[in-house]
Short mmCIF file of C-alpha atoms and ligand atoms in Angstrom, two decimals:
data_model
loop_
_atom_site.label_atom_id
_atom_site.label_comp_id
_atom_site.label_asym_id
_atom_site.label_seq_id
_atom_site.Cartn_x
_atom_site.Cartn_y
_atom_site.Cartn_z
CA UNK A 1 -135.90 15.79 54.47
CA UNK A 2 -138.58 18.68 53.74
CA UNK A 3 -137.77 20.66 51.30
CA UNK A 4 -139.55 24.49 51.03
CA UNK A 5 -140.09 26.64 48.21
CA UNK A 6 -139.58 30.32 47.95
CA UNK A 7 -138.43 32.74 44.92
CA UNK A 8 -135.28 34.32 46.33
CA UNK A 9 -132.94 32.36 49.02
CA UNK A 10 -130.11 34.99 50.32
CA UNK A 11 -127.33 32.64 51.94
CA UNK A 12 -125.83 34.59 54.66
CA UNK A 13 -127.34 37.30 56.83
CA UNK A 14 -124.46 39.94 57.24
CA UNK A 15 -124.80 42.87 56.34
CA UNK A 16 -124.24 42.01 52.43
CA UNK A 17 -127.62 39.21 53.09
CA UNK A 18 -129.75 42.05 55.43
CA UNK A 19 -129.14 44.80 53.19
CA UNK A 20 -130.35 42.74 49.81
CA UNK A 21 -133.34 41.58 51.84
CA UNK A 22 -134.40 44.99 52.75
CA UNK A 23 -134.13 46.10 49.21
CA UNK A 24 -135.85 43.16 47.67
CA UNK A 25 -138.63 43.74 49.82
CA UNK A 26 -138.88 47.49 49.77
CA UNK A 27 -138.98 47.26 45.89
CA UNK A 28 -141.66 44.77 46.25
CA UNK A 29 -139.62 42.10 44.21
CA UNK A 30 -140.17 39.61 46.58
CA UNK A 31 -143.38 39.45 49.72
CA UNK A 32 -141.65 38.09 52.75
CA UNK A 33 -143.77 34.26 52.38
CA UNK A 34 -141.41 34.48 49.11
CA UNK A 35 -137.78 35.40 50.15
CA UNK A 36 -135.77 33.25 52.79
CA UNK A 37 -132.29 34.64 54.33
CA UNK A 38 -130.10 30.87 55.64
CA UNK A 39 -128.38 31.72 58.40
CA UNK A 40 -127.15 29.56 61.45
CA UNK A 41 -125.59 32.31 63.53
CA UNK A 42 -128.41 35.30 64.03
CA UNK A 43 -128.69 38.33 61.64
CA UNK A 44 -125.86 40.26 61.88
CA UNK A 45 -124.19 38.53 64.77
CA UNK A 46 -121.13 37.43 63.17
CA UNK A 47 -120.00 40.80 62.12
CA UNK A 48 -120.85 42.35 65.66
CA UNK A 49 -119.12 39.81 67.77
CA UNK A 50 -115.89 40.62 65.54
CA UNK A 51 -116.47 44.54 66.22
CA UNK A 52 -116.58 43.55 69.64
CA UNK A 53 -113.93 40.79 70.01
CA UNK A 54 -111.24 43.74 68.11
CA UNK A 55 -112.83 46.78 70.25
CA UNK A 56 -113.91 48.51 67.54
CA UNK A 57 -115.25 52.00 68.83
CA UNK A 58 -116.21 53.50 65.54
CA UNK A 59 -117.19 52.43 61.99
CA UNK A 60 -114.28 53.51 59.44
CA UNK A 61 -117.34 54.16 56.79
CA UNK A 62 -118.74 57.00 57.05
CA UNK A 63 -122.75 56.94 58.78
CA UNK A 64 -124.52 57.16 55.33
CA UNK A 65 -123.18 53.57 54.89
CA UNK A 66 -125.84 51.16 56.96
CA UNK A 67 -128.27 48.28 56.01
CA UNK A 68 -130.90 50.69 55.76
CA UNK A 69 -132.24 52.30 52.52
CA UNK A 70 -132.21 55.93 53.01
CA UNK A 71 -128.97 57.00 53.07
CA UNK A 72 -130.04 59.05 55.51
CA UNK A 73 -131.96 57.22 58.04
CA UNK A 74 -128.92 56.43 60.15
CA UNK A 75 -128.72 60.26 60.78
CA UNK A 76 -132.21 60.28 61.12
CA UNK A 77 -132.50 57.94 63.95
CA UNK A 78 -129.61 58.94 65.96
CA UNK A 79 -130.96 62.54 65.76
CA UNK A 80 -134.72 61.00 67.04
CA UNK A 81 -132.98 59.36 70.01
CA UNK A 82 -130.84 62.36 70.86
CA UNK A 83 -127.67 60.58 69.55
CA UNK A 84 -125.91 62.52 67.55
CA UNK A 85 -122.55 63.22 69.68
CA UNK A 86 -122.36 59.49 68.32
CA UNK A 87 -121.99 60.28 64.34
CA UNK A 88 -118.16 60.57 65.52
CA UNK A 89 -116.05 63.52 63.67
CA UNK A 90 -113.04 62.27 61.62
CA UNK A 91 -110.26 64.40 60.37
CA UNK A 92 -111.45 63.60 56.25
CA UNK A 93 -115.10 62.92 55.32
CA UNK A 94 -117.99 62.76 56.93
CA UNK A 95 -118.89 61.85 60.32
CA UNK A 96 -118.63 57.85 61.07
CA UNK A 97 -121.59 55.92 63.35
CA UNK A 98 -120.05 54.52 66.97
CA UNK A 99 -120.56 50.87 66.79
CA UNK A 100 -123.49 50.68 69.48
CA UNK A 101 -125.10 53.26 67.17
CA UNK A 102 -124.49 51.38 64.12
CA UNK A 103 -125.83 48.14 65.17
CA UNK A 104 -129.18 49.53 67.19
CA UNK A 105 -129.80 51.80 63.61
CA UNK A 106 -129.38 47.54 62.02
CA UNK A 107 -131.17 46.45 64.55
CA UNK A 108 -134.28 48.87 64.25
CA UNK A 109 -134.18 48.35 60.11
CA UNK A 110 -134.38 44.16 61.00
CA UNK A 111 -137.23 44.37 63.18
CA UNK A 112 -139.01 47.29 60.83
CA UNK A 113 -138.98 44.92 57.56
CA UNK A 114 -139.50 41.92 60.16
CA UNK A 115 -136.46 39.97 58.74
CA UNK A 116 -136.17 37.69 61.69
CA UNK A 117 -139.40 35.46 60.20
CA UNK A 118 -137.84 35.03 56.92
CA UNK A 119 -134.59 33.53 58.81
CA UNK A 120 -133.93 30.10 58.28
CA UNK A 121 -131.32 29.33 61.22
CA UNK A 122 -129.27 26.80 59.33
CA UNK A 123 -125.64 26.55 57.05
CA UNK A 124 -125.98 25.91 53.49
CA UNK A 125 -124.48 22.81 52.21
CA UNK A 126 -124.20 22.76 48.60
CA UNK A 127 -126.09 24.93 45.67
CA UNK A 128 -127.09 23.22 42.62
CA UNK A 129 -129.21 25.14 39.87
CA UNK A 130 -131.57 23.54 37.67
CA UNK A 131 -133.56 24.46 34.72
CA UNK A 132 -135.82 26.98 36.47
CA UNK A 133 -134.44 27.75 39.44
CA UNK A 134 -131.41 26.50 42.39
CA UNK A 135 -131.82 23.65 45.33
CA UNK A 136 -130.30 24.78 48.42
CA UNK A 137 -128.79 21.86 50.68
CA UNK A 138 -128.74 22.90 54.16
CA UNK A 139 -128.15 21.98 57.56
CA UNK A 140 -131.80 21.73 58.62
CA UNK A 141 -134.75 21.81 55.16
CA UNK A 142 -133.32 22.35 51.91
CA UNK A 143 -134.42 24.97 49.69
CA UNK A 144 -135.09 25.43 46.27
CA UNK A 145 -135.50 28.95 44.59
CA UNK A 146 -135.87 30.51 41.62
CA UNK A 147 -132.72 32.51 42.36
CA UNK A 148 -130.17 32.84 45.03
CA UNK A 149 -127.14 35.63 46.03
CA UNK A 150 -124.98 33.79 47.81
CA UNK A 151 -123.59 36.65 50.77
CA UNK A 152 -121.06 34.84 52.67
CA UNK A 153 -118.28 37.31 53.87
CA UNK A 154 -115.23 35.97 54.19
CA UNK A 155 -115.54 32.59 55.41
CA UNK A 156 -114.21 31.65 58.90
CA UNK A 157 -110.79 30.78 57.76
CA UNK A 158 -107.99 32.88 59.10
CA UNK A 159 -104.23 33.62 58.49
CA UNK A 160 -102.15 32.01 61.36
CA UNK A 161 -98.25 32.36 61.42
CA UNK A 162 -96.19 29.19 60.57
CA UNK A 163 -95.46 29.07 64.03
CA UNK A 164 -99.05 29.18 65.78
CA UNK A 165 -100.22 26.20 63.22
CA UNK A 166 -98.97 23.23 65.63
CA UNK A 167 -100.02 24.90 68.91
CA UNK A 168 -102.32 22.86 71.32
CA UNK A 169 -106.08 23.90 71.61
CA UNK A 170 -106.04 24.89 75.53
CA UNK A 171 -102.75 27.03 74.95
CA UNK A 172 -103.60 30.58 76.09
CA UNK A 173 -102.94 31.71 72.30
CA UNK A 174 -106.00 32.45 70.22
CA UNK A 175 -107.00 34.57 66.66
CA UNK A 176 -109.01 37.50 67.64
CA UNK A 177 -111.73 36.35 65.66
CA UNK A 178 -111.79 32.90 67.00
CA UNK A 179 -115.12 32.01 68.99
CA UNK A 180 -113.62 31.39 72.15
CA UNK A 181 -111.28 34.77 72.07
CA UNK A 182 -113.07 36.74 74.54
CA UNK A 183 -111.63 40.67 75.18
CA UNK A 184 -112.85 40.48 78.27
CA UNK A 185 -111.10 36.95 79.85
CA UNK A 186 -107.48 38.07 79.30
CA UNK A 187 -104.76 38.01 81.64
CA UNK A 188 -102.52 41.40 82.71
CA UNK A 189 -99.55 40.63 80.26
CA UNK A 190 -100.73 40.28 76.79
CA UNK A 191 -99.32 40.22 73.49
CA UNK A 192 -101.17 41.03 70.65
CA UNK A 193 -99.44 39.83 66.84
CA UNK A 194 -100.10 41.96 63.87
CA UNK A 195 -99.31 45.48 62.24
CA UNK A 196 -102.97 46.41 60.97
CA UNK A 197 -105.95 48.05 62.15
CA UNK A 198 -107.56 45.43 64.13
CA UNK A 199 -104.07 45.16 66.16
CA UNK A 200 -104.47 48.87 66.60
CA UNK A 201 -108.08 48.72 68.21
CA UNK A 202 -107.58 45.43 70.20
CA UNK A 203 -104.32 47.62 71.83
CA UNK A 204 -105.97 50.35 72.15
CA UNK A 205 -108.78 48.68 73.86
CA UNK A 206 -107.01 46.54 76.31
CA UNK A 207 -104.85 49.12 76.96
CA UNK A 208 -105.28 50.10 81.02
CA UNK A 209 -102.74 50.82 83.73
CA UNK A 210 -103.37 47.75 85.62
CA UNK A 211 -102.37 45.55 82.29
CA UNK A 212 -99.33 45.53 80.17
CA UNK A 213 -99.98 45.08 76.32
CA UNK A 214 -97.29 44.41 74.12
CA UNK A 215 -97.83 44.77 70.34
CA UNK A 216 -95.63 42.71 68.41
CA UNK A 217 -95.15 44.29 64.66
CA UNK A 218 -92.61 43.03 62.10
CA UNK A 219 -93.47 46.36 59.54
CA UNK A 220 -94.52 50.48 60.67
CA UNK A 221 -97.79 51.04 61.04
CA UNK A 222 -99.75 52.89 58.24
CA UNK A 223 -102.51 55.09 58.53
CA UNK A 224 -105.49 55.65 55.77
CA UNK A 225 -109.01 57.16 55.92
CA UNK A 226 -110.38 54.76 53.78
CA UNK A 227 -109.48 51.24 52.28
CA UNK A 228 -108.63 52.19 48.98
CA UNK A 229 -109.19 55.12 46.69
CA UNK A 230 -112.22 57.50 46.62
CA UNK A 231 -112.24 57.22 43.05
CA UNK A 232 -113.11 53.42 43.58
CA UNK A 233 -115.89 54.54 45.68
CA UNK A 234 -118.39 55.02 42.13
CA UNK A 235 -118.78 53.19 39.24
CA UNK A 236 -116.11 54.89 37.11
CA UNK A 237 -113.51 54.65 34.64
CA UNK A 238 -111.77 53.04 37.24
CA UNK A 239 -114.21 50.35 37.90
CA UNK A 240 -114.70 49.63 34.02
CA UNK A 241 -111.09 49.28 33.95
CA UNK A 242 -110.91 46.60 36.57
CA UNK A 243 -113.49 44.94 33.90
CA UNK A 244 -111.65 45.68 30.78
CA UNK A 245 -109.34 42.72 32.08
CA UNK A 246 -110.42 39.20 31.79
CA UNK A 247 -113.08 38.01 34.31
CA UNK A 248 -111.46 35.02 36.49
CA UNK A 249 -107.51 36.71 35.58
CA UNK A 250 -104.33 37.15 38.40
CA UNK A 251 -104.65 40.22 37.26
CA UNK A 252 -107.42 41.33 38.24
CA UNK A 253 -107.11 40.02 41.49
CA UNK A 254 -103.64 41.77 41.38
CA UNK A 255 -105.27 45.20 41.11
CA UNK A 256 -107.62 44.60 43.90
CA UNK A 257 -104.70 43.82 46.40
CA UNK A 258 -102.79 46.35 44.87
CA UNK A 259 -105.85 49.43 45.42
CA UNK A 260 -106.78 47.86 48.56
CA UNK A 261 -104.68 49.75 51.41
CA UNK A 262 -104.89 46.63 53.72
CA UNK A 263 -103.44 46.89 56.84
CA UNK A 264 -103.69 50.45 57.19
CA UNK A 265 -106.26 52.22 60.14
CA UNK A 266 -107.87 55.40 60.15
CA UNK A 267 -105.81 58.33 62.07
CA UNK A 268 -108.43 58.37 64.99
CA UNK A 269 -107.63 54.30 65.44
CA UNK A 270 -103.80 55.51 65.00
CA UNK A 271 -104.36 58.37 67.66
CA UNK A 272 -105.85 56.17 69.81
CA UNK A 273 -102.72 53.64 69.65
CA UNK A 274 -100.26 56.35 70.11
CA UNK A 275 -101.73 57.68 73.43
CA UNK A 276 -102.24 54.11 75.33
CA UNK A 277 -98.22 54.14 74.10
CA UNK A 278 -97.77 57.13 75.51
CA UNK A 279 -99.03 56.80 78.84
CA UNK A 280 -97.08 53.71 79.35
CA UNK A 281 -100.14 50.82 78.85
CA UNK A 282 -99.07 49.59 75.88
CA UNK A 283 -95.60 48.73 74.26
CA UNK A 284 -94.35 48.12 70.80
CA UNK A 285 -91.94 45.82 69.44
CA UNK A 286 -90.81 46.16 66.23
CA UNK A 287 -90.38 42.54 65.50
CA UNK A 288 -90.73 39.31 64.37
CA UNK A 289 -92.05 35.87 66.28
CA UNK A 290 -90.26 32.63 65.85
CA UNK A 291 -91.45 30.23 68.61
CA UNK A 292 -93.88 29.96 70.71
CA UNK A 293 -93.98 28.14 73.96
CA UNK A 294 -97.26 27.41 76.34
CA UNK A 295 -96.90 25.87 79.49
CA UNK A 296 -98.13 26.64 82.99
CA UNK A 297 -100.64 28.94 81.59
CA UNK A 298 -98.64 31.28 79.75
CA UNK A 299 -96.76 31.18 76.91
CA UNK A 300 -92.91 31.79 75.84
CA UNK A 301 -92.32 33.96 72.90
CA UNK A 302 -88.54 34.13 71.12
CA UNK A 303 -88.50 36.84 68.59
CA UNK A 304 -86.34 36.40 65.37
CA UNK A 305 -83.54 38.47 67.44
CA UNK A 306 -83.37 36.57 70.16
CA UNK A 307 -85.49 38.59 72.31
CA UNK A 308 -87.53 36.31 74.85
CA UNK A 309 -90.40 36.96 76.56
CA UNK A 310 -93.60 35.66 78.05
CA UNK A 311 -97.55 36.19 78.53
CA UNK A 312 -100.72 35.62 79.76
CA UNK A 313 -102.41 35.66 76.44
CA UNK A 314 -101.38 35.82 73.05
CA UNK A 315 -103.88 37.11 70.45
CA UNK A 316 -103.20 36.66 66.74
CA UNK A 317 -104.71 39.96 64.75
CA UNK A 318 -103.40 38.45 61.30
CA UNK A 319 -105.93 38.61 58.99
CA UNK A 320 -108.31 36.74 57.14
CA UNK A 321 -107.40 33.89 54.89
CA UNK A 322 -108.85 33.67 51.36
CA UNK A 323 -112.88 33.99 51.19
CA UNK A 324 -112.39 31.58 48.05
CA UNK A 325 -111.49 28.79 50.46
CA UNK A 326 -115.40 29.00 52.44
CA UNK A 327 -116.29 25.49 52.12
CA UNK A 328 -119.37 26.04 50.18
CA UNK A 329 -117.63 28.06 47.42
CA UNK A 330 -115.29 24.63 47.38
CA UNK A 331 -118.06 22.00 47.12
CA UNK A 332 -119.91 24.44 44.31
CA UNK A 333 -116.30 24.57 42.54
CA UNK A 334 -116.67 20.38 42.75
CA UNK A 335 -120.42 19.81 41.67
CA UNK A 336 -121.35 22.54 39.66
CA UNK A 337 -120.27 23.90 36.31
CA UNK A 338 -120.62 27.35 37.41
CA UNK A 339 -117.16 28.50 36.50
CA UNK A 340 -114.09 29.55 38.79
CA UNK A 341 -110.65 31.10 38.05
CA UNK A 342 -107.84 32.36 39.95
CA UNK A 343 -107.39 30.92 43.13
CA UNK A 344 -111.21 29.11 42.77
CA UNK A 345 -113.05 32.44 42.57
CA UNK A 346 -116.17 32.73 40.65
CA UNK A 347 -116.68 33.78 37.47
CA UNK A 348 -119.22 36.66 37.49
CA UNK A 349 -121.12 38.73 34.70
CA UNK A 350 -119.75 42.49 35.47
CA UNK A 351 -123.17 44.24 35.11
CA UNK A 352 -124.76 41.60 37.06
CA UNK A 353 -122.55 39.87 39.71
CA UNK A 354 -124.12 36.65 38.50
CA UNK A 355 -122.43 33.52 38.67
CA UNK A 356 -121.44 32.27 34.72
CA UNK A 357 -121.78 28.85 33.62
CA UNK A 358 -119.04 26.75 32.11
CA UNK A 359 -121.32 27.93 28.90
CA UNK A 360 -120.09 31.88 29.57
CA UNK A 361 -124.27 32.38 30.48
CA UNK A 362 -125.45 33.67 33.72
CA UNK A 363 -126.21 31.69 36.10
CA UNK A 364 -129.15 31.99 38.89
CA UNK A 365 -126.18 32.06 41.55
CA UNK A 366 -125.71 35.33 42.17
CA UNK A 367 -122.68 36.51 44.18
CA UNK A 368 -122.08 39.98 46.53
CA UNK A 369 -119.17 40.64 49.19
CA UNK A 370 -115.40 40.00 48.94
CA UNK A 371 -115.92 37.03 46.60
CA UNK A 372 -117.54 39.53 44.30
CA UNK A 373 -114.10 41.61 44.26
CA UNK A 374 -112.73 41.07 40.81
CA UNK A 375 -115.88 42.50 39.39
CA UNK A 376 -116.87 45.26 42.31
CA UNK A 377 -113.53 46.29 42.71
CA UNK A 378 -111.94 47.13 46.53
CA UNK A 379 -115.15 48.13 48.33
CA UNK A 380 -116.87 45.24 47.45
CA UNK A 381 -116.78 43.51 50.99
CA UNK A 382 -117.47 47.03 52.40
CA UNK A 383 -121.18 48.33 53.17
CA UNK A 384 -120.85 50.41 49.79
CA UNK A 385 -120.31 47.19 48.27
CA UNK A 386 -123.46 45.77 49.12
CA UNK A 387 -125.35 49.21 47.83
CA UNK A 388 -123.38 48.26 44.48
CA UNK A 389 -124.75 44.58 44.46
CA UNK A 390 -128.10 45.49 44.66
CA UNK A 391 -128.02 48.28 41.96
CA UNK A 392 -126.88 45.38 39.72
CA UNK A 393 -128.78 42.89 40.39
CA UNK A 394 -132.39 44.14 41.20
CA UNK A 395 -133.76 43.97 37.71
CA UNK A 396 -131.85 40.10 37.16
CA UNK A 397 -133.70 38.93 40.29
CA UNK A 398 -137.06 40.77 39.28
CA UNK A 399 -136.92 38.81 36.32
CA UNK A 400 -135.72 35.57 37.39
CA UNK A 401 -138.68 36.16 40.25
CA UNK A 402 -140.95 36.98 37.45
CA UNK A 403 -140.36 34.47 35.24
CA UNK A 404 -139.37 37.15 33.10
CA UNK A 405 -136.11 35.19 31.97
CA UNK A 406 -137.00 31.88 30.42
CA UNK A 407 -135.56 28.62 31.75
CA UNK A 408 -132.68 27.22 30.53
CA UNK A 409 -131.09 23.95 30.52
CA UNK A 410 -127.94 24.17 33.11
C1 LIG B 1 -113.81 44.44 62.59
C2 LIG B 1 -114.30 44.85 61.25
C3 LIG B 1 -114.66 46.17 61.02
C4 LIG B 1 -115.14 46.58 59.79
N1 LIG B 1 -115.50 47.89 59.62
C5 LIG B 1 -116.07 48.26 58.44
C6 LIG B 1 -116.51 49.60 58.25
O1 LIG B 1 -116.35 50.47 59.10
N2 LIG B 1 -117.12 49.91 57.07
C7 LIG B 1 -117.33 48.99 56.09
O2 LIG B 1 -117.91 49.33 55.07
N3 LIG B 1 -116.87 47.72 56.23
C8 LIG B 1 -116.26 47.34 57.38
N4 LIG B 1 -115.79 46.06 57.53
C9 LIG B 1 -115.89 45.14 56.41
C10 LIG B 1 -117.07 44.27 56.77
O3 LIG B 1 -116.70 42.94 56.84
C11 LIG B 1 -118.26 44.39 55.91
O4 LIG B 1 -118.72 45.67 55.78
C12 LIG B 1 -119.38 43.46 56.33
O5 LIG B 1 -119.30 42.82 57.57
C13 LIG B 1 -119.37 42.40 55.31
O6 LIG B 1 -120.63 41.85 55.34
P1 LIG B 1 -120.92 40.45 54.70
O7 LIG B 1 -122.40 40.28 54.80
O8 LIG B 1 -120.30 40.34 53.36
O9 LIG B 1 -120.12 39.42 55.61
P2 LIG B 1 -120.37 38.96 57.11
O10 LIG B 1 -120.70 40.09 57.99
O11 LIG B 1 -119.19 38.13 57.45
O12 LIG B 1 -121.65 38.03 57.01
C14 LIG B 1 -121.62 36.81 56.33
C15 LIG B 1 -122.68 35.92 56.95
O13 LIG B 1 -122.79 34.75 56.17
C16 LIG B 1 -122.99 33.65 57.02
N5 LIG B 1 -122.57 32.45 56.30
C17 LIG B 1 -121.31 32.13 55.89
N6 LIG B 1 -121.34 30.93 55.26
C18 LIG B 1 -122.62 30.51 55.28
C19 LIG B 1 -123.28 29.33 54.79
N7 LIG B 1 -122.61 28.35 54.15
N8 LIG B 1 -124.61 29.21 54.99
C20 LIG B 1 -125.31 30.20 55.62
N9 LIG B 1 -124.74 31.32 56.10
C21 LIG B 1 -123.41 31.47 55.93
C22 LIG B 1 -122.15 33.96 58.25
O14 LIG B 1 -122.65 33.26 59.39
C23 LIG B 1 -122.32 35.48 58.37
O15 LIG B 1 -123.35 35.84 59.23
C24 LIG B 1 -115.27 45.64 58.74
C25 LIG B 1 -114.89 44.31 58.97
C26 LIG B 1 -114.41 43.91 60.20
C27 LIG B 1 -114.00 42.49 60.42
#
C-alpha cells in the first residue's frame, strides 16, 4: 500500500470539507501539492443528491451562506449571469439562493480554486495521530498529515420506524435519502412518513393531479424561518454559555436539541404544502403507522386506529440517526485515545474544535459539522457552521502546517 504525504488531509468533501479547502488555500496556509480533500462520492454530491431526492426548491439559509469566501460572491454571480429572480424572497431575512443557483455558484468556486485535483476519491478507514502529525487509512493510499479536520456530515445512518426495520430489500418502501430512492420512479399512490420539513418538500414536490400523495403525520406541522435562534447565529453570550458546561456533558447535548427547532420548515416550504392540499394532490393523515405489508408491488399500511390503506411507494422522511454512530468516529472511539463523551461524541477544545486527548491536550484531529455541535452550538452542521470552523481553526492548522506547534508524544 502507497502511502502519500501532504500537510492538511480534509476527510469529507461537503460543504463543511469544500469550504475549509477554499479557505486554507485562499489564506495561503496550505499550496494545493500540500492539502488533500478524501472523498469517495464527488465534491459536493452527497448533499445535492439529498436536495434533489427531498425536492428541495430553495436553500432555508439565506444566499450570503455558500462555500465561497466573499459573502457576497453568491450575489455577485447570480447578478453576472442575469439570475437574480433566483435569490428567492422570504417573508423574514434576506433573500435565499434556489438550489440550481446554489450548487452552479459551488460549482464555479470548485473549479476556480481547482479542488477537483486535490480529491482523493476514496473513504477513510481509521485516523491515528502520531508524534508529528496523523496517518489516514483509506480505501485506496493512505495518508499521513501533519493535521486533519475530519468533515463528515452526518453519516449515512438514518432513523427508520420500528416497523420498517424487518422489511424486505425489493419492498417498494424506501428512506428518502436512501441511494436507490429516486423522486422520479414513483408510482401514482404514494405515501410519504414524517411531520418535518423534508416531508413537506418531498409532498410538495410530488404533488400533481395525475398522482395521489398521502402524508402520514403522527404530530402538527410547525413552521420556523430558521433552525434555531438568531442569537445562536454569532459567537455570543449564548455560545459561551453552551461552553460554560462541561465539554463531552448530556447537557450540553440537551441544549443543542433543545435550541434546535428540528422538524420545523420555513413558511414558503409550509405554503407550498398547504396549496398541493388545497387543490386536492395531496392528503394528510394525522396519524400513526403500525404495520406494514408489501406484496404484489405495493404495500399495506394499518394505522394505529385501524385505518388501512395501500400504495405504490412508501417513502420514509424520518430523519437522520446519530452522526456519532459514522463508522469512522466508532473505530477512532476504539483505537485512539482521543477522548469521547455522551453518546461517543468527541471531546473538542471550544476555541479550536480540536479533538482532545485522553491527556485534556489538543489533538491534530480537528473536527467541523454536526459532530462539532456541543462546542458550535445549533448551526454547527449548517453552512454558518462551517464559516465558524474555519475562524477557529485557521491559526491551529497554520501552525501545525508550520511546524509552529512542537511535536508531542500522543
Ligand atoms: C435536504 C437538506 C437541506 C439543507 N438545507 C440547508 C440550508 O438551506 N442551509 C444550511 O445552512 N444547511 C442546510 N442543510 C444542512 C446541511 O446538511 C449542511 O449545510 C451541509 O450539507 C453539511 O455539510 P457537511 O459537509 O457537514 O456534510 P455533507 O454534505 O453530508 O458532506 C459530508 C461528506 O463527507 C463524506 N464522508 C463521510 N464519511 C467519510 C469518510 N469516512 N471518508 C471520506 N469521506 C467521508 C461524505 O461522502 C460527504 O460527501 C440541509 C441539509 C439537508 C439534508
Amino acid at each position: 500500500m502507497t502511502v502519500s504525504r501532504t500537510d492538511v488531509a480534509i476527510v469529507g468533501g461537503g460543504v463543511h470539507g469544500v469550504h475549509l479547502a477554499v479557505r486554507l488555500l485562499e489564506a495561503g496556509v496550505v499550496s494545493h501539492d500540500r492539502l488533500r480533500i478524501v472523498e469517495p462520492d464527488g465534491l459536493l454530491a452527497a448533499f445535492h443528491e439529498k436536495c434533489r431526492q427531498c425536492g428541495m426548491v430553495e436553500f432555508r439559509s439565506p444566499f450570503v451562506h455558500h462555500v465561497g469566501v466573499d459573502p457576497f460572491s453568491l450575489r455577485e454571480f447570480a447578478d453576472e449571469r442575469g439570475r437574480l429572480d433566483e435569490l428567492v424572497a422570504c417573508q423574514v431575512g434576506a433573500k435565499r439562493p434556489t438550489v440550481p443557483l446554489f450548487f452552479d455558484h459551488a460549482r464555479d468556486v470548485v473549479d476556480r480554486y481547482d479542488l477537483e485535483s486535490v480529491v482523493l476519491e476514496a473513504r477513510v478507514l481509521g485516523v491515528t495521530e502520531r508524534a508529528d502529525g496523523v496517518d489516514l487509512e483509506t480505501t485506496d493510499d493512505d495518508l499521513s498529515a501533519r493535521a486533519c479536520v475530519l468533515a463528515i456530515g452526518h453519516g449515512r445512518s438514518y432513523t427508520r420506524p420500528e416497523w420498517a426495520l424487518d422489511i424486505q430489500p425489493g419492498a417498494p418502501v424506501a428512506h428518502v435519502w436512501d441511494e436507490r430512492f429516486d423522486p422520479e420512479d414513483v408510482g401514482d399512490r404514494v405515501g410519504i412518513v414524517g411531520g418535518g420539513i423534508t416531508a413537506a418538500q418531498l409532498t410538495a414536490s410530488l404533488a400533481r393531479p395525475s398522482r395521489e400523495v398521502t402524508v402520514v403525520a403522527r404530530s402538527p406541522f410547525r413552521v420556523a424561518t430558521l433552525e434555531a435562534g438568531r442569537e445562536w447565529m454569532h459567537v455570543s453570550r449564548t455560545l459561551e454559555g453552551l461552553q460554560s458546561l462541561p465539554p463531552t456533558s448530556r447537557k450540553r447535548q440537551q441544549v443543542v436539541t433543545e435550541v434546535r427547532r428540528d422538524g420545523t420548515m420555513p413558511p414558503e416550504v409550509f405554503s407550498r404544502l398547504r396549496r398541493a392540499i388545497d387543490r386536492g394532490w395531496a392528503t394528510l393523515e394525522r396519524n400513526e403507522i403500525s404495520t406494514v405489508t408489501p406484496g404484489g408491488g405495493t404495500v399495506v399500511v394499518t394505522c394505529q386506529d385501524g385505518a388501512a390503506t395501500w400504495f405504490d411507494d412508501l417513502v420514509l422522511a424520518t430523519g437522520f440517526d446519530s452522526p456519532y454512530n459514522a463508522p469512522l468516529l466508532e473505530r477512532i472511539r476504539e483505537e485512539t485515545d482521543l477522548q469521547t463523551g455522551y453518546r461517543g461524541g468527541p471531546a473538542l477544545e471550544d476555541g479550536t474544535v480540536r479533538w482532545l486527548r485522553a491527556d485534556g491536550t489538543p489533538s491534530r484531529v480537528a473536527v467541523s459539522g454536526i459532530v462539532a455541535q456541543g462546542t458550535l452550538g445549533p448551526f454547527a452542521r449548517n453552512i454558518l457552521g462551517a464559516r465558524r470552523a474555519w475562524d477557529l481553526l485557521v491559526d491551529e492548522l497554520e501552525a501545525l502546517v508550520s511546524g509552529s506547534e512542537p511535536a508531542c508524544q500522543p
